[in-house]
Coordinates of C-alpha atoms and ligand atoms in Angstrom, one line a residue:
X299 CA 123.2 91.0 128.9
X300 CA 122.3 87.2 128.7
X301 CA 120.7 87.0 125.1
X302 CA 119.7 83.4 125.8
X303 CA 117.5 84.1 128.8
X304 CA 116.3 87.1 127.0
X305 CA 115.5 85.3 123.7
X306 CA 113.1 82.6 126.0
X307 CA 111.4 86.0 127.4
X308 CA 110.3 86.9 123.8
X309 CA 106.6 87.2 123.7
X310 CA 106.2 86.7 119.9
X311 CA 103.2 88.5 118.4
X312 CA 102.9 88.5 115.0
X313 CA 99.5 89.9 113.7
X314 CA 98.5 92.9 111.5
X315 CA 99.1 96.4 113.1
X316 CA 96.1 98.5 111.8
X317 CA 95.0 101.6 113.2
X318 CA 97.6 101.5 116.2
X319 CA 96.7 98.2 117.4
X320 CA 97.4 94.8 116.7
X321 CA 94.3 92.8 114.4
X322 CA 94.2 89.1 114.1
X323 CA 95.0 88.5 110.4
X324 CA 91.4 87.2 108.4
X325 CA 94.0 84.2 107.0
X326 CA 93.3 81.0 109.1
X327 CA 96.9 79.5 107.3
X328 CA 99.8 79.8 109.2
X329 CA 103.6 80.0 108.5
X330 CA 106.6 78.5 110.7
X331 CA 108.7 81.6 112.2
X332 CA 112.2 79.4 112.5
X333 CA 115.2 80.2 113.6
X334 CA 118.0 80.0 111.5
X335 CA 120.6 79.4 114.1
X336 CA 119.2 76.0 114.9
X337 CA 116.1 75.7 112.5
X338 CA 113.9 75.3 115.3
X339 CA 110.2 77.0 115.6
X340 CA 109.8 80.2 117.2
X341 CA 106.0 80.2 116.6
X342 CA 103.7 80.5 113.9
X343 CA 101.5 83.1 112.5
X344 CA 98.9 84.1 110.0
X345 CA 99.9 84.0 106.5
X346 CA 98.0 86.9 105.7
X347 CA 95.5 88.1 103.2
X348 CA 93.9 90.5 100.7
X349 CA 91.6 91.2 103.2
X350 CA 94.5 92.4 105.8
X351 CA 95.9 94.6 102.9
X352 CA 92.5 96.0 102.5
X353 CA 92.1 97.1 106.0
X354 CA 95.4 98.4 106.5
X355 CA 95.0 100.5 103.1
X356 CA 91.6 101.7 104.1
X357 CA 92.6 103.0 107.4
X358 CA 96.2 104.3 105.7
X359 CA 93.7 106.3 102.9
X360 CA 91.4 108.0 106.0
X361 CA 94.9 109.0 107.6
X362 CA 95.9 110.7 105.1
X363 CA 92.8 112.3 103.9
X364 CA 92.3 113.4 107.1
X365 CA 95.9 115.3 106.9
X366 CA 96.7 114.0 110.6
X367 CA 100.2 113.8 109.4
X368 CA 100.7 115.3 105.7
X369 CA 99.1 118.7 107.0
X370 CA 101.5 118.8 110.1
X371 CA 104.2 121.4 109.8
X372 CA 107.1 119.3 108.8
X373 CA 109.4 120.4 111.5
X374 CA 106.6 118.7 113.4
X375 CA 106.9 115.4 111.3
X376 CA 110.8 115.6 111.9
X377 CA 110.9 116.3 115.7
X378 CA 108.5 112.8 115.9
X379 CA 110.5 110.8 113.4
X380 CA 113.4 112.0 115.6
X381 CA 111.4 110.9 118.8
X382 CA 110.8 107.9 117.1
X383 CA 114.8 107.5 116.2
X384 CA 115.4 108.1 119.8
X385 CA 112.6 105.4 120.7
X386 CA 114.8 102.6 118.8
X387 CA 118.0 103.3 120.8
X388 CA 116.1 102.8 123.9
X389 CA 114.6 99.3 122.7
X390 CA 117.6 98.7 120.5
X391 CA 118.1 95.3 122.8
X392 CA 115.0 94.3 121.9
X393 CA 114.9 95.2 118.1
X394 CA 118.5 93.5 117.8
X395 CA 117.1 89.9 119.5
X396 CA 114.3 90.2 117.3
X397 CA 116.5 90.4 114.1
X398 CA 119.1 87.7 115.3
X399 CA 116.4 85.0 116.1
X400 CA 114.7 85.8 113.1
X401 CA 117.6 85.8 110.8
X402 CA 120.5 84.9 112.7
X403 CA 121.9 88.1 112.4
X404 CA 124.8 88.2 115.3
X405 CA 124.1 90.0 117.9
X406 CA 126.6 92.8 117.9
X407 CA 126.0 93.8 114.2
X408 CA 122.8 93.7 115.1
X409 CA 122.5 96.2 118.2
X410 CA 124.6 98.3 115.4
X411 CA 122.2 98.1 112.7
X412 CA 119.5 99.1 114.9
X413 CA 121.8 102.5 116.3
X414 CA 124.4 103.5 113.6
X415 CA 122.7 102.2 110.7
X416 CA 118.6 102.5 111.2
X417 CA 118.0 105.1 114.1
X418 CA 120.9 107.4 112.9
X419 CA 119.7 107.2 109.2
X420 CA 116.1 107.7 110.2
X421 CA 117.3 111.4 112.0
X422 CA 118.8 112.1 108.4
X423 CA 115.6 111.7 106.9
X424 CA 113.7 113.5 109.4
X425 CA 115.8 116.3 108.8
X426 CA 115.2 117.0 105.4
X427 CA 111.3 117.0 106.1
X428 CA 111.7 120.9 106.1
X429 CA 114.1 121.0 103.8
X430 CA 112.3 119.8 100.9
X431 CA 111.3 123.8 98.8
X432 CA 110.0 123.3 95.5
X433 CA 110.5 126.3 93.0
X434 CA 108.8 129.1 91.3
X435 CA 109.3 130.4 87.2
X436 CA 109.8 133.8 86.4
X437 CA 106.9 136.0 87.1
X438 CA 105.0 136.6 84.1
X439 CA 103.0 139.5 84.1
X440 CA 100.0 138.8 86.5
X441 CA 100.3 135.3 86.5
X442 CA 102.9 133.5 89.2
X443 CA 103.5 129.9 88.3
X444 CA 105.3 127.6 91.1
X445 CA 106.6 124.1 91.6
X446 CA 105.6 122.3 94.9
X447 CA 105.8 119.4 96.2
X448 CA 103.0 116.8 98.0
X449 CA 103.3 113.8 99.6
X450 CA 102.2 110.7 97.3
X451 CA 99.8 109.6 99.5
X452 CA 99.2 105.9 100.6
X453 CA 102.7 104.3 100.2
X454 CA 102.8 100.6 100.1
X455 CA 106.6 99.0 101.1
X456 CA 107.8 95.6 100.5
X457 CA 110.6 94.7 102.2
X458 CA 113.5 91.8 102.4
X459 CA 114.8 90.0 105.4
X460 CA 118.4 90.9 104.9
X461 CA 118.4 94.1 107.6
X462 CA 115.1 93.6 108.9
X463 CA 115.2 96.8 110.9
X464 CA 117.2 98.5 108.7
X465 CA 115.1 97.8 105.9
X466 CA 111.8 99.1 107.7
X467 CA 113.7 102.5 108.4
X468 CA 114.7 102.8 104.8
X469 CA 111.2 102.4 103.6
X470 CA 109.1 104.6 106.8
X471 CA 112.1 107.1 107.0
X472 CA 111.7 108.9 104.0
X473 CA 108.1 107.6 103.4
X474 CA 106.9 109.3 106.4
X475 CA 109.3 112.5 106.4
X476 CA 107.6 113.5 102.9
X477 CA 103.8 113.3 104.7
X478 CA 102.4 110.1 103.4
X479 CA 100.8 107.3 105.2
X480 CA 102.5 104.2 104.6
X481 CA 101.2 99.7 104.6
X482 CA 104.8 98.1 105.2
X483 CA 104.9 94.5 104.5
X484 CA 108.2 92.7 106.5
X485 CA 109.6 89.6 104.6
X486 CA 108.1 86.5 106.3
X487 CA 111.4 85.6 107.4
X488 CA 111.6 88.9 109.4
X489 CA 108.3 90.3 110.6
X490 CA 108.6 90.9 113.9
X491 CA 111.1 94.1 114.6
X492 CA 108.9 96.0 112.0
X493 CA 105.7 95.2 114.2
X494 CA 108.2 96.8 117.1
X495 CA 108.8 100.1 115.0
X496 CA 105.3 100.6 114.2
X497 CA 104.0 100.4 118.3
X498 CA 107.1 102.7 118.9
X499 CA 106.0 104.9 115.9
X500 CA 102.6 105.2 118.0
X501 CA 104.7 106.1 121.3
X502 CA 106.5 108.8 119.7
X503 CA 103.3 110.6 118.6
X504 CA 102.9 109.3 115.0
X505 CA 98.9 109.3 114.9
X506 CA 98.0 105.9 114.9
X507 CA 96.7 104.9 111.0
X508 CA 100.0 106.3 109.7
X509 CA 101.7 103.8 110.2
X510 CA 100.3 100.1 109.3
X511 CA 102.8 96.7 109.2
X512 CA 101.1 93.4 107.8
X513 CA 102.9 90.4 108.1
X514 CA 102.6 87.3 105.7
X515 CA 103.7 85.9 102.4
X516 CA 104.6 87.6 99.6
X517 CA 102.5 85.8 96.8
X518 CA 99.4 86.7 99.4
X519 CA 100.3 90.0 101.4
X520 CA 102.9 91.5 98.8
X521 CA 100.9 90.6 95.8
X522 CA 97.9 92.3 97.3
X523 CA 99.8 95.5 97.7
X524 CA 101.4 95.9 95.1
X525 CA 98.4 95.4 93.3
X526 CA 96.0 97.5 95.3
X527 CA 94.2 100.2 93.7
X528 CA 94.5 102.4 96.3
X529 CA 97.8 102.4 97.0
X530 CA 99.7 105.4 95.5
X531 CA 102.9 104.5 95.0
X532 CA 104.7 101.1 95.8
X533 CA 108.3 101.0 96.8
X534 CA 110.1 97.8 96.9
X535 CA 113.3 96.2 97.8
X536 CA 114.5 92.5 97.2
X537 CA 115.4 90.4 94.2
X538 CA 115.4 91.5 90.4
X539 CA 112.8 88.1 90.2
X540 CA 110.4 89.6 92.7
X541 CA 110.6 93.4 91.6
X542 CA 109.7 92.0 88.0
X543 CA 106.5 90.6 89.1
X544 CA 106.0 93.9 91.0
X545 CA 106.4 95.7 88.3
X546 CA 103.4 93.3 86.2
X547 CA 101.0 93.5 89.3
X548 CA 101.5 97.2 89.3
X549 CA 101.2 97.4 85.5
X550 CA 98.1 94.9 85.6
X551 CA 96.4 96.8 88.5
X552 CA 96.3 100.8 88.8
X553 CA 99.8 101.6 87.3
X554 CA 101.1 103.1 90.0
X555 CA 104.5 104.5 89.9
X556 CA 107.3 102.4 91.5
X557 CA 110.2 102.4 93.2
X558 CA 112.7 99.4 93.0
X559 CA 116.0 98.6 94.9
X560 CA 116.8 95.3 93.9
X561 CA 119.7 92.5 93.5
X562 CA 123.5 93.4 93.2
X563 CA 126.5 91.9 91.7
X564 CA 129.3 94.7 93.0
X565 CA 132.5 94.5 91.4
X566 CA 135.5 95.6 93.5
X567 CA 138.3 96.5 90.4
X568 CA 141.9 96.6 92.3
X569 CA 144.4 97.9 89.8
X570 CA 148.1 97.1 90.3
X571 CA 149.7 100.5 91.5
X572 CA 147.8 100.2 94.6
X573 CA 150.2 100.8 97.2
X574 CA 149.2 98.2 100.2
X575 CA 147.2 95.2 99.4
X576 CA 146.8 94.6 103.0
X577 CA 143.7 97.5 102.9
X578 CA 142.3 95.9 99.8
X579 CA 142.5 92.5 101.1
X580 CA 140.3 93.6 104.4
X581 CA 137.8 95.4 102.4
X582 CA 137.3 92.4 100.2
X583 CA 137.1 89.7 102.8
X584 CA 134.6 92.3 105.1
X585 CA 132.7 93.3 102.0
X586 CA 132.0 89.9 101.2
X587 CA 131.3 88.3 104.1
X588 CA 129.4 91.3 106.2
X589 CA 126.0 89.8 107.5
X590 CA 127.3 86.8 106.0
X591 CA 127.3 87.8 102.3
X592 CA 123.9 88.9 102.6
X593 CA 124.0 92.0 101.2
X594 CA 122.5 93.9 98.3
X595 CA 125.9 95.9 98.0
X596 CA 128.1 93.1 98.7
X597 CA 131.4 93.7 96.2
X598 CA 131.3 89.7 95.3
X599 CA 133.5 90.1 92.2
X600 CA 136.9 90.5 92.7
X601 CA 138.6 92.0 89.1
X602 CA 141.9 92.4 90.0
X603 CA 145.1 92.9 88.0
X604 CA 147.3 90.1 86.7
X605 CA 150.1 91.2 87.9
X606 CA 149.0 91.2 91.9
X607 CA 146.4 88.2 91.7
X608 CA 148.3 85.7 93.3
X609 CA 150.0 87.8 96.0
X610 CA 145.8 89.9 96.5
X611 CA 144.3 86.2 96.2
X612 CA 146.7 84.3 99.0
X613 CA 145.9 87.9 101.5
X614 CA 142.3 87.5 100.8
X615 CA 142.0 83.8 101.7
X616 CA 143.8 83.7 104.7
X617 CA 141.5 86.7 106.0
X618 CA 138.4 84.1 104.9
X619 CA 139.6 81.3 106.5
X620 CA 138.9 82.9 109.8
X621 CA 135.9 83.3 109.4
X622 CA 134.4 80.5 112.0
X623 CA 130.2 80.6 112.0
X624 CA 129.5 81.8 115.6
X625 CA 125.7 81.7 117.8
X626 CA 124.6 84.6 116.9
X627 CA 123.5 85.4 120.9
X628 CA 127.3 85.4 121.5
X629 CA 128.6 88.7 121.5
X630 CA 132.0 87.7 120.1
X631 CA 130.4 86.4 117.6
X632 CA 130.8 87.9 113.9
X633 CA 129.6 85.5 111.3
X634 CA 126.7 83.9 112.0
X635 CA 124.2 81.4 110.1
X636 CA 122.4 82.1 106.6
X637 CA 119.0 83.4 107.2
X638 CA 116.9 80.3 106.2
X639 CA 117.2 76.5 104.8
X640 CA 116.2 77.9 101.5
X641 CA 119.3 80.5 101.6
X642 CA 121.5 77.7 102.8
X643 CA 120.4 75.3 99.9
X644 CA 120.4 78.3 97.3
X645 CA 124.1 79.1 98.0
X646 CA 125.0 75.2 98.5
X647 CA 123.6 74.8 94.9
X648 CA 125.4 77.7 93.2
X649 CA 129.1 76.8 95.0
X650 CA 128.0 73.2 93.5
X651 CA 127.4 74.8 89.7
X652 CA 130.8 76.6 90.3
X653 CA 132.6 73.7 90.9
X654 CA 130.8 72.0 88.0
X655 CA 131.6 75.3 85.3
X656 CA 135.7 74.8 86.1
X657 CA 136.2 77.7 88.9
X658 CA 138.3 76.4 91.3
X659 CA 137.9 77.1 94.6
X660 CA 141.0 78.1 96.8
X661 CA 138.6 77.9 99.8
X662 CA 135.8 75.8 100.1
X663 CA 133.6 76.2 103.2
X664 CA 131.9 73.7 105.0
X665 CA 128.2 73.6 104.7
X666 CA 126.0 72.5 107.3
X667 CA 122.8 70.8 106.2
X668 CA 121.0 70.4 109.0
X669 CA 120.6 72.1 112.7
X670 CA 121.5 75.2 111.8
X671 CA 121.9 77.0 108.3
X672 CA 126.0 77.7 108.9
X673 CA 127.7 78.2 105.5
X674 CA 131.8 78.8 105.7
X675 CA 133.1 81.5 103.3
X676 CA 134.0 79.8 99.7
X677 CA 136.4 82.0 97.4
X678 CA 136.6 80.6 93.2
X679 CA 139.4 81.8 91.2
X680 CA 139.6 81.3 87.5
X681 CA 136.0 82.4 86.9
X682 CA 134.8 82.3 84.0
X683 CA 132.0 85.5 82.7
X684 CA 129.7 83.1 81.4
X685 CA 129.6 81.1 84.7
X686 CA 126.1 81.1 86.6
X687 CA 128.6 82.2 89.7
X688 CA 130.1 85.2 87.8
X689 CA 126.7 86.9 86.8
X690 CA 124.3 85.6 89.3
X691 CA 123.4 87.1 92.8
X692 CA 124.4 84.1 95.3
X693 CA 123.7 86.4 98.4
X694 CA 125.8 84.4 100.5
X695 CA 129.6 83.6 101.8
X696 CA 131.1 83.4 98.2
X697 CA 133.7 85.6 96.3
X698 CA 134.6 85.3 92.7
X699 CA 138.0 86.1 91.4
X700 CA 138.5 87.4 87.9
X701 CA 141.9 89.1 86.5
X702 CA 142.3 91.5 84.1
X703 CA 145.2 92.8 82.0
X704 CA 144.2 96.3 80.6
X705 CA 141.9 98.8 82.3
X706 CA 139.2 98.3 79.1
X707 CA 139.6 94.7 80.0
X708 CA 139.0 95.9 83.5
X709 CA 135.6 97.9 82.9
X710 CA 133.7 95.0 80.3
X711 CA 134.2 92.5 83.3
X712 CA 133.2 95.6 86.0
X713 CA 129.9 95.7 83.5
X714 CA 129.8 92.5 82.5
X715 CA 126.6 91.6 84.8
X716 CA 122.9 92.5 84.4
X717 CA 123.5 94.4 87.8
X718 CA 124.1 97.8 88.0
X719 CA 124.3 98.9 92.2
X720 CA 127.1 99.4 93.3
X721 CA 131.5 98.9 92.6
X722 CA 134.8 99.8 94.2
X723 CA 137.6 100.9 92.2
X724 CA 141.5 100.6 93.9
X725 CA 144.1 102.8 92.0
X726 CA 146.2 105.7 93.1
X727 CA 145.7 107.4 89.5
X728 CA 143.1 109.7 89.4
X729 CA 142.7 110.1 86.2
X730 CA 141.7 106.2 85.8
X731 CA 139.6 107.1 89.0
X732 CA 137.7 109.2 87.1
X733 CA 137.4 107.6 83.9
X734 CA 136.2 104.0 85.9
X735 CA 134.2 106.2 88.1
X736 CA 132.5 107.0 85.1
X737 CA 132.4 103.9 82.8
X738 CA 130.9 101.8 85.3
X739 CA 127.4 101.3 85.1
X740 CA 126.3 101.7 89.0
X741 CA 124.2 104.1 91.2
X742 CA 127.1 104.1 93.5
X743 CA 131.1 104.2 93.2
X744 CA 133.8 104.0 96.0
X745 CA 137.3 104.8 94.3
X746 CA 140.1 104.0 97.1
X747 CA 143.6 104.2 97.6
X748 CA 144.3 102.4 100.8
X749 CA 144.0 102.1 104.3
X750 CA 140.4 102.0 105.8
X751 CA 137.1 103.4 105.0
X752 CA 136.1 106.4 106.7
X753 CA 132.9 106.9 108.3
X754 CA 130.1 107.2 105.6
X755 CA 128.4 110.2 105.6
X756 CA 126.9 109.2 101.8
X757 CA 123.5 108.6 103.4
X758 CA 123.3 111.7 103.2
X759 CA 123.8 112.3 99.1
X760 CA 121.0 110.2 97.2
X761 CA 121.9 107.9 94.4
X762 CA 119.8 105.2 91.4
X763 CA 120.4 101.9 90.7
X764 CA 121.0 100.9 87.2
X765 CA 120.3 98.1 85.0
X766 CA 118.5 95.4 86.4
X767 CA 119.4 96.7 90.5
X768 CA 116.2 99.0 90.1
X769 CA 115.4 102.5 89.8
X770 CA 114.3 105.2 92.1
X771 CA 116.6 106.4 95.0
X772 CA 116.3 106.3 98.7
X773 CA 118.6 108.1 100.4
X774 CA 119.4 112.1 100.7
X775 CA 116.9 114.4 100.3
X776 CA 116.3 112.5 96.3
X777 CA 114.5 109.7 99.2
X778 CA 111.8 112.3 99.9
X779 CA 111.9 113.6 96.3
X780 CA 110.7 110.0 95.8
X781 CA 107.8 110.2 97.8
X782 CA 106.7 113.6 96.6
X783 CA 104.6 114.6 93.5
X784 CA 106.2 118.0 91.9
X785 CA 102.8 119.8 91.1
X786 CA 102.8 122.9 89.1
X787 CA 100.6 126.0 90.1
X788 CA 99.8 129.0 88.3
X789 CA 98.3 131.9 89.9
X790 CA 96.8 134.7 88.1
X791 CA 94.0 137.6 88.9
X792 CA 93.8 141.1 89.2
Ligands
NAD854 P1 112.5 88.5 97.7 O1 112.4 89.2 96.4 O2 112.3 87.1 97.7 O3 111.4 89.1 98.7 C1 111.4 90.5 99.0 C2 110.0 90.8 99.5 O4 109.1 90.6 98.5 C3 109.5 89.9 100.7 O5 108.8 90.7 101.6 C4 108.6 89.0 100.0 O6 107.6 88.4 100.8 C5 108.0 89.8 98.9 N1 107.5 89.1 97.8 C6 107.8 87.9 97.3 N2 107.1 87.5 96.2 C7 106.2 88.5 96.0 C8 105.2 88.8 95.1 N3 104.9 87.9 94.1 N4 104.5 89.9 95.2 C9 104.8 90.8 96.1 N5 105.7 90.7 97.0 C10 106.4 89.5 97.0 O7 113.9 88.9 98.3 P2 114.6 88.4 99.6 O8 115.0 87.0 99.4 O9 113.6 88.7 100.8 O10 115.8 89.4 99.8 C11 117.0 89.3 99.1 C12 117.0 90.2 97.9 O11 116.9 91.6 98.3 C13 118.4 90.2 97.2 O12 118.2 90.1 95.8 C14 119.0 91.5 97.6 O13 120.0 92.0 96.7 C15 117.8 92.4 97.7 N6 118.1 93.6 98.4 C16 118.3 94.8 97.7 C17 118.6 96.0 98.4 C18 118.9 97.2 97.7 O14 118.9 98.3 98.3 N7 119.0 97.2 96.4 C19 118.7 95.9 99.8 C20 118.5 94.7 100.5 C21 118.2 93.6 99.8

């Protein structure tokens, strides 16, 4: 394929999706959609408004009132999310180009994310839309009492930029599975493959209404949502900053129930009996630079035993080294550009601070500063835990090195962040495995031994953040939980 000529065929289009159609916004502003490859203008569209979220919220409350969707037999709901799933493969070229001019996501991680990552995850979803049984109490002479579970009802999502696609499906997937009727709001960096899903959602047979994307800014679009009385339940993901004022607009407004997937500071604890560094070394490096650092589950700390630092350290660096910034339309191309200017400058300023706090940095990558928002990988050892680089989420190219002598040494620097996602532990012990496993405050915990990572089938087991990461879980049938109410019935006559 010849991304190039296909990225000059894209017929950008980004406008409200109401009702199964796309609306001109009400918002005469508009925002630059830029590429970060080569921070040039792809267009410009509406920033949106309260008046958008309105609509979209209106037509999402009829929906669902109506019980075009929540009063379908789920079976129903999951063979049209799986239609839907099915839908994405088919257009995954074009979802993919959308997300790597948008974000600079390359190419080939990008067709990925769109068919291993987003479509397959959505058919796990849809799968448990008939699996979701609530639960009755022992019968009590003529009164029956039982547990069952609704959909929320209007769902409004508010998603990052980081896996635009991915992201959408993570919010719709279970959303939709449980029988609500959902407002998604893309990241303005991102808008465009969400506007895709949403027309495919329509084409699979999701009745149009169910479904509504508005694009625009998050102090105009997201702020309206989240504080929308009519919205039942708000589910968010991006940083701890943002999810805060979420959680005051929410508070300030109805009080609707949230959920929050937010920032990350992983920690990936390598212990000394490990048995080939090798592994470790390639888990680091790929954890840390994946989409370019840009991950929510990135494992950015490296704690690792004194005793194999340096020997871990001089692995780890010569893996980063390679790491070359690549067009993301080339399909060689691995690492590609940080999503925006304002990412670029954000991770410039905190390898800056790091530098200034006494970490030194064994690698030091190049930062471009203008045509293009490349950022080389940048690896600090001797950091400090006080250091703005050592508790802060950077969300770029950058790994920090800490060593540890004792395992309780080991677990205050695994905890030693307001974060709470996610953390690898390397040992061949399993009695430290379990005792790490359960000291460290995260939702999620990979203990390893060596060689590679097998294929994750953990989508399908649901997990919560901790700490400051959020609250609420996604995945697993615990995602659908999430959008369901648990109402209790009694039932008594003669
Ligand atoms: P962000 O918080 O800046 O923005 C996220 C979304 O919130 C965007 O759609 C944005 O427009 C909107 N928003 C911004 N201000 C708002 C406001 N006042 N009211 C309502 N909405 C508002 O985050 P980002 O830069 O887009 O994404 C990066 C962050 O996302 C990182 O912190 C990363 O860890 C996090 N993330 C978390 C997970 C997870 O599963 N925990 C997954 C992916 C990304």
């Amino acid at each position: 394929m010849n991304w190039n000529d296909a990225a000059r065929q894209v017929r950008w289009n980004i406008q409200p999706f109401i009702d199964g159609r796309y609306k001109p916004s009400s918002a005469q502003e508009l925002a630059d959609d830029l590429n970060p490859a080569s921070e040039t203008m792809l267009c410009r569209f509406a920033v949106g408004s309260a008046l958008d979220v309105d609509e979209a919220v209106r037509v999402a409350r009829q929906r669902f009132d109506e019980g075009c969707w929540s009063g379908l037999p789920p079976g129903r709901r999951a063979a049209t999310l799986m239609r839907l799933a099915d839908l994405m493969v088919e257009h995954k070229e074009e979802l993919a180009l959308l997300d790597a001019l948008e974000v600079g996501k390359p190419i080939s991680a990008a067709l990925f994310d769109v068919e291993r990552f987003a479509a397959d995850r959505l058919r796990s979803w849809a799968g448990f839309a008939d699996k979701l049984v609530g639960a009755s109490a022992p019968m009590v002479s003529a009164t029956m009492s039982l547990n069952v579970y609704e959909p929320r009802g209007v769902v409004g999502a508010i998603i990052p930029w980081n896996f635009p696609t991915v992201n959408a499906v993570y919010k719709l997937g279970p959303a939709l599975a449980a029988g609500n009727t959902v407002v998604l709001k893309p990241s303005e960096l991102s808008p465009s493959s969400a506007l895709k899903l949403a027309e495919l959602a329509v084409e699979a047979g999701v009745p149009a209404g169910v479904l509504n994307v508005v694009p625009g800014l998050g102090a105009t679009v997201g702020a309206a949502l989240a504080s929308h009385p009519d919205v039942d339940f708000l589910s968010f993901t991006g940083s701890t900053v943002t999810g805060r004022k979420i959680m005051e607009l929410s508070a300030r407004s109805s009080g609707k129930p949230l959920l929050l997937e937010c920032g990350g500071k992983s920690p990936q604890v390598v212990f000394g009996d490990v048995d080939n560094l090798d592994s470790v070394a390639d888990a680091t490096v790929q954890s840390v630079l994946y989409n370019q650092g840009q991950v929510c589950s990135a494992r950015t700390r490296l704690i690792v035993e004194q005793a194999i630092k340096e020997a871990l350290l001089e692995k780890v660096v010569r893996r980063a080294r390679e790491y070359k910034p690549g067009d993301p339309l080339d399909e060689a191309t691995t690492f590609g550009p940080l999503a925006s200017p304002a990412q670029r400058n954000r991770v410039k300023g905190y390898i800056e601070q790091g530098l200034k706090d006494g970490a030194r940095a064994v690698l030091q990558g190049k930062v471009q500063e203008t045509g293009g928002c490349y950022v080389e990988p940048t690896v600090f050892d001797r950091v400090g835990s006080h250091m703005s680089i050592a508790r802060e989420e950077i969300f770029g190219p950058v790994l920090c090195v800490q060593q540890f002598k004792t395992e309780s040494e080991a677990i205050a620097l695994a905890n030693g962040t307001e974060y709470g996602l996610e953390a690898t532990v390397w040992t061949r012990d399993m009695g430290r495995a379990r005792r790490l496993a359960h000291a460290i405050r995260a939702g999620e915990i990979a203990i390893r031994t060596s060689g590679a990572e097998g294929p994750a089938s953990g989508c399908l087991l649901s997990y919560e953040p901790r700490k400051a990461s959020g609250f609420g879980s996604e995945l697993g049938i615990g995602g659908l939980e999430s959008y369901s109410c648990l109402k209790a019935v009694h039932l008594s006559g003669a």
